[in-house]
Short mmCIF file of N, CA and C in Angstrom, two decimals:
data_model
loop_
_atom_site.label_atom_id
_atom_site.label_comp_id
_atom_site.label_asym_id
_atom_site.label_seq_id
_atom_site.Cartn_x
_atom_site.Cartn_y
_atom_site.Cartn_z
N MET A 3 2.87 -13.75 -8.16
CA MET A 3 2.13 -12.35 -7.19
C MET A 3 0.64 -12.91 -8.02
N PHE A 4 0.08 -11.80 -7.09
CA PHE A 4 -1.39 -11.97 -7.70
C PHE A 4 -1.92 -10.96 -8.35
N GLN A 5 -3.26 -11.25 -8.95
CA GLN A 5 -3.56 -9.95 -10.13
C GLN A 5 -4.50 -8.78 -9.23
N ALA A 6 -4.46 -8.12 -9.83
CA ALA A 6 -5.24 -6.27 -9.33
C ALA A 6 -6.28 -6.77 -8.90
N GLY A 7 -7.35 -7.88 -9.71
CA GLY A 7 -9.28 -7.56 -9.07
C GLY A 7 -8.64 -8.76 -8.11
N ASP A 8 -8.08 -9.97 -8.18
CA ASP A 8 -8.01 -10.69 -7.04
C ASP A 8 -7.63 -10.07 -5.41
N ILE A 9 -6.78 -9.15 -5.48
CA ILE A 9 -6.69 -8.39 -3.74
C ILE A 9 -7.52 -7.51 -3.64
N ARG A 10 -7.86 -7.08 -4.97
CA ARG A 10 -8.76 -6.23 -4.69
C ARG A 10 -10.38 -6.23 -3.41
N GLU A 11 -10.53 -7.83 -4.05
CA GLU A 11 -11.63 -8.74 -3.23
C GLU A 11 -11.12 -8.72 -1.31
N TRP A 12 -9.75 -8.61 -1.09
CA TRP A 12 -9.37 -8.53 -0.10
C TRP A 12 -9.66 -7.15 0.67
N ARG A 13 -10.06 -6.77 0.21
CA ARG A 13 -10.30 -5.27 0.92
C ARG A 13 -11.24 -5.58 2.25
N GLY A 14 -10.53 -4.91 3.39
CA GLY A 14 -11.14 -4.54 4.84
C GLY A 14 -10.72 -6.23 5.13
N HIS A 15 -9.74 -6.83 4.58
CA HIS A 15 -9.15 -8.00 5.03
C HIS A 15 -7.77 -7.54 6.28
N ASP A 16 -7.33 -8.38 7.09
CA ASP A 16 -6.73 -7.80 8.02
C ASP A 16 -4.96 -7.77 6.86
N VAL A 17 -4.07 -6.99 7.43
CA VAL A 17 -2.93 -6.77 7.09
C VAL A 17 -2.02 -6.74 7.57
N VAL A 18 -1.44 -7.81 7.86
CA VAL A 18 -0.25 -8.23 9.04
C VAL A 18 1.41 -8.17 8.17
N ASP A 19 2.03 -7.85 9.23
CA ASP A 19 3.63 -7.82 8.80
C ASP A 19 4.28 -9.05 8.54
N ASP A 20 5.53 -8.75 8.26
CA ASP A 20 6.30 -9.80 8.15
C ASP A 20 6.51 -10.68 9.45
N ALA A 21 6.09 -10.50 10.81
CA ALA A 21 6.31 -11.29 11.79
C ALA A 21 4.99 -11.92 12.16
N GLY A 22 3.84 -11.40 12.06
CA GLY A 22 2.49 -12.28 11.78
C GLY A 22 1.89 -10.73 12.56
N LYS A 23 1.85 -9.56 12.75
CA LYS A 23 1.41 -8.80 13.69
C LYS A 23 0.60 -7.90 13.17
N LYS A 24 -0.70 -7.54 13.67
CA LYS A 24 -1.60 -6.93 12.65
C LYS A 24 -1.29 -5.44 12.28
N ILE A 25 -1.19 -5.43 11.57
CA ILE A 25 -0.94 -3.32 11.18
C ILE A 25 -2.48 -2.77 10.97
N GLY A 26 -3.06 -3.54 10.38
CA GLY A 26 -4.53 -2.69 9.56
C GLY A 26 -5.08 -3.28 8.95
N SER A 27 -6.16 -2.76 8.20
CA SER A 27 -7.19 -3.66 7.14
C SER A 27 -6.92 -2.70 6.06
N LEU A 28 -6.91 -4.04 4.74
CA LEU A 28 -6.82 -3.51 3.53
C LEU A 28 -7.48 -2.65 3.04
N GLU A 29 -7.33 -1.40 2.95
CA GLU A 29 -8.41 -0.15 1.82
C GLU A 29 -8.62 -0.31 0.58
N SER A 30 -7.32 0.14 -0.08
CA SER A 30 -7.25 0.08 -1.79
C SER A 30 -6.11 -0.61 -2.61
N VAL A 31 -5.87 -0.69 -3.52
CA VAL A 31 -4.73 -1.32 -4.12
C VAL A 31 -3.92 0.05 -5.01
N TYR A 32 -3.42 0.35 -5.50
CA TYR A 32 -2.24 1.29 -6.24
C TYR A 32 -1.49 0.13 -7.03
N VAL A 33 -1.93 0.22 -8.82
CA VAL A 33 -0.74 -0.22 -9.82
C VAL A 33 0.04 0.56 -10.01
N ASP A 34 0.86 0.03 -10.69
CA ASP A 34 1.99 0.19 -11.00
C ASP A 34 1.55 0.70 -12.71
N THR A 35 1.45 2.20 -12.88
CA THR A 35 0.80 2.56 -14.17
C THR A 35 1.84 2.10 -15.77
N GLY A 36 2.50 1.91 -15.85
CA GLY A 36 3.45 0.91 -16.27
C GLY A 36 3.03 0.02 -16.66
N THR A 37 2.80 -1.13 -16.02
CA THR A 37 2.49 -2.34 -16.20
C THR A 37 0.88 -2.97 -15.51
N ASP A 38 0.29 -2.50 -14.82
CA ASP A 38 -1.15 -2.47 -14.34
C ASP A 38 -0.67 -3.57 -13.34
N ASP A 39 0.57 -3.41 -12.65
CA ASP A 39 0.09 -4.94 -11.59
C ASP A 39 0.29 -4.15 -10.37
N PRO A 40 -0.28 -4.75 -9.27
CA PRO A 40 -0.24 -4.16 -8.20
C PRO A 40 1.01 -4.04 -7.72
N ALA A 41 0.91 -2.53 -7.11
CA ALA A 41 2.26 -1.95 -6.27
C ALA A 41 2.17 -1.72 -5.31
N PHE A 42 1.46 -1.07 -4.73
CA PHE A 42 0.94 -0.72 -3.51
C PHE A 42 -0.10 -0.80 -3.06
N ALA A 43 -0.25 -0.55 -1.62
CA ALA A 43 -1.82 -1.42 -0.84
C ALA A 43 -1.96 0.02 0.15
N THR A 44 -3.51 0.31 0.40
CA THR A 44 -3.03 1.41 1.39
C THR A 44 -3.70 0.69 2.49
N VAL A 45 -3.44 0.63 4.15
CA VAL A 45 -4.06 0.23 5.08
C VAL A 45 -4.34 1.22 6.08
N THR A 46 -5.78 1.33 6.02
CA THR A 46 -6.40 1.23 7.20
C THR A 46 -5.69 1.27 8.56
N VAL A 47 -5.09 2.53 9.68
CA VAL A 47 -4.48 2.31 10.86
C VAL A 47 -5.02 3.78 11.78
N GLY A 48 -5.09 3.78 12.74
CA GLY A 48 -5.02 4.85 13.79
C GLY A 48 -6.59 4.09 14.74
N MET A 49 -6.55 5.20 15.53
CA MET A 49 -7.55 5.04 16.54
C MET A 49 -8.97 5.44 16.24
N VAL A 50 -10.27 5.03 16.36
CA VAL A 50 -11.39 5.42 16.07
C VAL A 50 -11.39 7.40 16.26
N GLY A 51 -11.86 7.49 15.08
CA GLY A 51 -11.97 9.09 14.44
C GLY A 51 -10.29 9.27 14.14
N ARG A 52 -9.44 8.65 14.48
CA ARG A 52 -8.40 9.29 13.89
C ARG A 52 -7.36 8.15 12.81
N HIS A 53 -8.06 7.56 12.06
CA HIS A 53 -8.04 6.83 11.00
C HIS A 53 -7.12 7.33 9.63
N ARG A 54 -6.51 6.91 9.16
CA ARG A 54 -5.65 7.65 8.03
C ARG A 54 -4.78 6.29 7.26
N LEU A 55 -4.91 6.51 6.07
CA LEU A 55 -4.44 5.35 5.01
C LEU A 55 -2.68 5.65 4.83
N VAL A 56 -1.93 4.78 5.02
CA VAL A 56 -0.90 4.64 4.84
C VAL A 56 -0.48 3.75 2.94
N PHE A 57 0.78 3.69 3.30
CA PHE A 57 1.16 3.20 2.20
C PHE A 57 2.31 1.68 2.02
N VAL A 58 1.83 0.75 1.70
CA VAL A 58 2.97 -0.33 1.58
C VAL A 58 2.82 -1.18 0.19
N PRO A 59 4.29 -1.54 0.21
CA PRO A 59 4.85 -2.08 -1.07
C PRO A 59 3.69 -3.69 -1.29
N LEU A 60 3.59 -4.08 -2.21
CA LEU A 60 3.05 -5.41 -2.33
C LEU A 60 3.59 -6.58 -3.07
N THR A 61 5.25 -6.02 -3.14
CA THR A 61 6.16 -6.92 -3.81
C THR A 61 6.33 -7.92 -2.52
N GLY A 62 6.60 -8.87 -2.74
CA GLY A 62 6.77 -10.13 -1.53
C GLY A 62 5.35 -10.18 -0.72
N ALA A 63 4.26 -9.80 -1.13
CA ALA A 63 2.97 -10.26 -0.13
C ALA A 63 2.51 -11.18 -0.98
N THR A 64 2.12 -12.01 0.87
CA THR A 64 1.32 -12.93 0.17
C THR A 64 0.07 -13.13 1.10
N VAL A 65 -0.85 -13.93 0.52
CA VAL A 65 -2.07 -13.96 1.40
C VAL A 65 -2.13 -15.33 2.31
N GLY A 66 -2.74 -15.22 3.22
CA GLY A 66 -3.23 -16.34 3.90
C GLY A 66 -4.66 -16.39 4.28
N PRO A 67 -5.20 -17.71 4.64
CA PRO A 67 -6.69 -17.64 5.43
C PRO A 67 -6.95 -16.00 6.41
N GLY A 68 -7.66 -15.51 5.15
CA GLY A 68 -8.06 -14.04 5.98
C GLY A 68 -7.28 -12.74 6.11
N TYR A 69 -6.17 -12.98 5.63
CA TYR A 69 -4.96 -11.71 5.78
C TYR A 69 -4.12 -11.84 4.81
N LEU A 70 -3.74 -10.67 4.70
CA LEU A 70 -2.37 -10.04 3.76
C LEU A 70 -1.56 -9.61 4.06
N LYS A 71 -0.16 -10.74 4.17
CA LYS A 71 1.01 -10.80 4.97
C LYS A 71 2.35 -9.76 3.97
N VAL A 72 2.35 -8.76 4.16
CA VAL A 72 3.22 -7.45 3.98
C VAL A 72 4.96 -8.05 3.86
N ARG A 73 5.94 -7.73 3.66
CA ARG A 73 7.27 -8.26 3.89
C ARG A 73 7.46 -7.28 4.48
N TYR A 74 7.06 -5.83 5.38
CA TYR A 74 7.60 -5.09 5.73
C TYR A 74 7.04 -5.33 7.47
N PRO A 75 7.97 -4.33 8.33
CA PRO A 75 7.27 -4.58 9.56
C PRO A 75 6.70 -3.75 10.01
N LYS A 76 5.46 -3.81 10.81
CA LYS A 76 5.01 -2.94 11.24
C LYS A 76 5.27 -1.51 11.56
N ASN A 77 6.06 -1.32 12.15
CA ASN A 77 6.57 0.15 12.95
C ASN A 77 7.10 0.88 11.24
N GLN A 78 7.60 0.21 10.29
CA GLN A 78 7.92 1.18 9.11
C GLN A 78 6.61 1.77 8.20
N VAL A 79 5.74 0.64 8.61
CA VAL A 79 4.43 0.65 7.81
C VAL A 79 3.77 1.94 8.30
N LYS A 80 3.32 1.75 9.48
CA LYS A 80 3.21 2.79 10.51
C LYS A 80 3.53 4.14 10.64
N GLY A 81 5.07 4.29 10.11
CA GLY A 81 5.28 5.57 10.00
C GLY A 81 5.51 6.03 8.48
N ALA A 82 5.08 5.00 7.07
CA ALA A 82 4.59 5.40 5.78
C ALA A 82 4.17 7.11 5.97
N PRO A 83 4.21 7.16 5.15
CA PRO A 83 3.50 8.53 4.28
C PRO A 83 2.23 7.92 4.37
N SER A 84 1.13 9.34 4.46
CA SER A 84 -0.12 8.71 4.52
C SER A 84 -1.17 10.06 3.78
N ILE A 85 -2.43 9.26 3.69
CA ILE A 85 -3.33 10.41 3.26
C ILE A 85 -4.80 10.24 4.45
N ASP A 86 -5.80 10.52 4.09
CA ASP A 86 -6.60 10.95 5.18
C ASP A 86 -7.66 9.86 4.65
N THR A 87 -8.36 9.16 5.10
CA THR A 87 -9.31 7.65 4.57
C THR A 87 -10.26 8.70 3.32
N ASP A 88 -10.58 9.52 2.96
CA ASP A 88 -11.43 10.05 1.85
C ASP A 88 -10.13 10.98 0.79
N GLY A 89 -8.85 10.86 1.03
CA GLY A 89 -7.76 11.38 0.89
C GLY A 89 -7.19 10.69 -1.04
N GLU A 90 -6.48 11.27 -1.59
CA GLU A 90 -6.08 11.14 -2.84
C GLU A 90 -4.88 11.20 -2.62
N LEU A 91 -3.76 10.16 -3.23
CA LEU A 91 -1.88 10.51 -2.74
C LEU A 91 -2.05 11.92 -4.19
N PRO A 92 -1.03 12.72 -3.90
CA PRO A 92 -0.77 14.11 -4.61
C PRO A 92 0.12 13.14 -5.31
N ALA A 93 0.63 13.73 -6.57
CA ALA A 93 1.05 13.80 -7.73
C ALA A 93 2.98 13.69 -7.23
N GLY A 94 2.49 14.60 -6.42
CA GLY A 94 4.15 15.15 -5.76
C GLY A 94 4.61 14.73 -4.76
N ASP A 95 3.73 13.24 -4.11
CA ASP A 95 3.76 12.54 -2.73
C ASP A 95 4.53 11.70 -2.97
N GLU A 96 3.84 10.93 -4.23
CA GLU A 96 5.00 9.40 -4.93
C GLU A 96 6.24 9.35 -4.47
N GLU A 97 6.98 10.22 -4.68
CA GLU A 97 8.82 9.71 -4.34
C GLU A 97 8.99 9.29 -3.14
N ALA A 98 8.30 10.10 -2.09
CA ALA A 98 8.02 10.10 -0.50
C ALA A 98 7.45 8.25 -0.65
N VAL A 99 7.14 8.29 -0.99
CA VAL A 99 6.51 6.81 -0.48
C VAL A 99 7.43 5.63 -0.77
N PHE A 100 7.92 5.52 -2.10
CA PHE A 100 9.01 5.19 -2.51
C PHE A 100 9.83 4.96 -1.86
N ARG A 101 10.76 6.40 -1.48
CA ARG A 101 11.53 5.94 -0.91
C ARG A 101 11.52 6.12 0.82
N HIS A 102 10.34 6.13 1.16
CA HIS A 102 10.30 5.11 2.59
C HIS A 102 10.52 3.73 2.93
N TYR A 103 9.99 2.98 2.04
CA TYR A 103 11.10 1.97 1.62
C TYR A 103 12.47 1.64 0.60
N ASP A 104 12.76 2.34 0.82
CA ASP A 104 14.16 2.28 -0.18
C ASP A 104 14.20 2.29 -1.50
N MET A 105 12.71 2.47 -2.25
CA MET A 105 12.58 1.96 -3.38
C MET A 105 12.98 3.32 -4.45
N THR A 106 13.74 3.02 -5.56
CA THR A 106 13.94 3.52 -6.66
C THR A 106 12.44 4.22 -7.24
N TYR A 107 12.33 5.39 -7.16
CA TYR A 107 11.19 5.97 -8.04
C TYR A 107 11.83 6.70 -9.50
N GLN A 108 10.51 6.32 -10.27
CA GLN A 108 10.82 6.70 -11.80
C GLN A 108 9.69 7.06 -12.12
N PRO A 109 9.31 8.11 -12.45
CA PRO A 109 7.98 8.71 -13.13
C PRO A 109 7.96 7.84 -14.56
N GLY A 110 7.03 8.04 -15.14
CA GLY A 110 6.64 7.29 -16.41
C GLY A 110 7.66 8.75 -17.45
N ALA A 111 7.57 8.09 -18.67
CA ALA A 111 8.67 8.69 -19.86
C ALA A 111 7.90 10.27 -20.10
N GLY A 112 6.79 10.63 -19.97
CA GLY A 112 5.89 11.93 -20.48
C GLY A 112 6.09 12.34 -18.73
N GLY A 113 6.45 12.09 -17.50
CA GLY A 113 6.56 12.79 -16.30
C GLY A 113 4.93 12.32 -16.00
N GLU A 114 4.84 11.03 -16.02
CA GLU A 114 2.97 11.20 -16.01
C GLU A 114 3.29 10.29 -14.48
N ARG A 115 2.09 10.18 -13.70
CA ARG A 115 2.13 9.58 -12.56
C ARG A 115 3.11 7.93 -12.55
N ARG A 116 3.28 7.76 -11.32
CA ARG A 116 3.52 5.94 -11.04
C ARG A 116 2.25 5.20 -10.54
N LEU A 117 1.79 6.20 -9.93
CA LEU A 117 0.42 4.87 -9.10
C LEU A 117 -0.59 5.35 -9.62
N ALA A 118 -1.63 4.40 -9.75
CA ALA A 118 -3.39 5.12 -10.41
C ALA A 118 -3.86 4.14 -8.77
N ARG A 119 -4.65 4.42 -8.31
CA ARG A 119 -5.59 3.57 -7.20
C ARG A 119 -6.82 2.66 -8.24
N ARG A 120 -7.03 1.84 -7.91
CA ARG A 120 -7.81 0.50 -8.47
C ARG A 120 -9.41 0.51 -7.64
#
């Protein structure tokens, strides 16, 4: 796995799916608040004037020359929960992001957020 600082340097690069199909551009990284490891990325998708940010897990992601490859198919990523390009993920929507990828959601011991944007 790469470090959060390393993947942030990839902002604006292509994000491709497990088959190499372009999904969009890397916008930001969300880390797991318990470990500070990169957990999800937001990817800019949509048409000009109608962009949005979708969430995709970084588990199993790899980097190549000029792209970040995620292990999820393009259609699944594009159907993921999204936010506006200038938005922030509401705490109450975190569970839906995990559920979309059949991942277990567990908030912090004190009920705190699981994801934080870096």
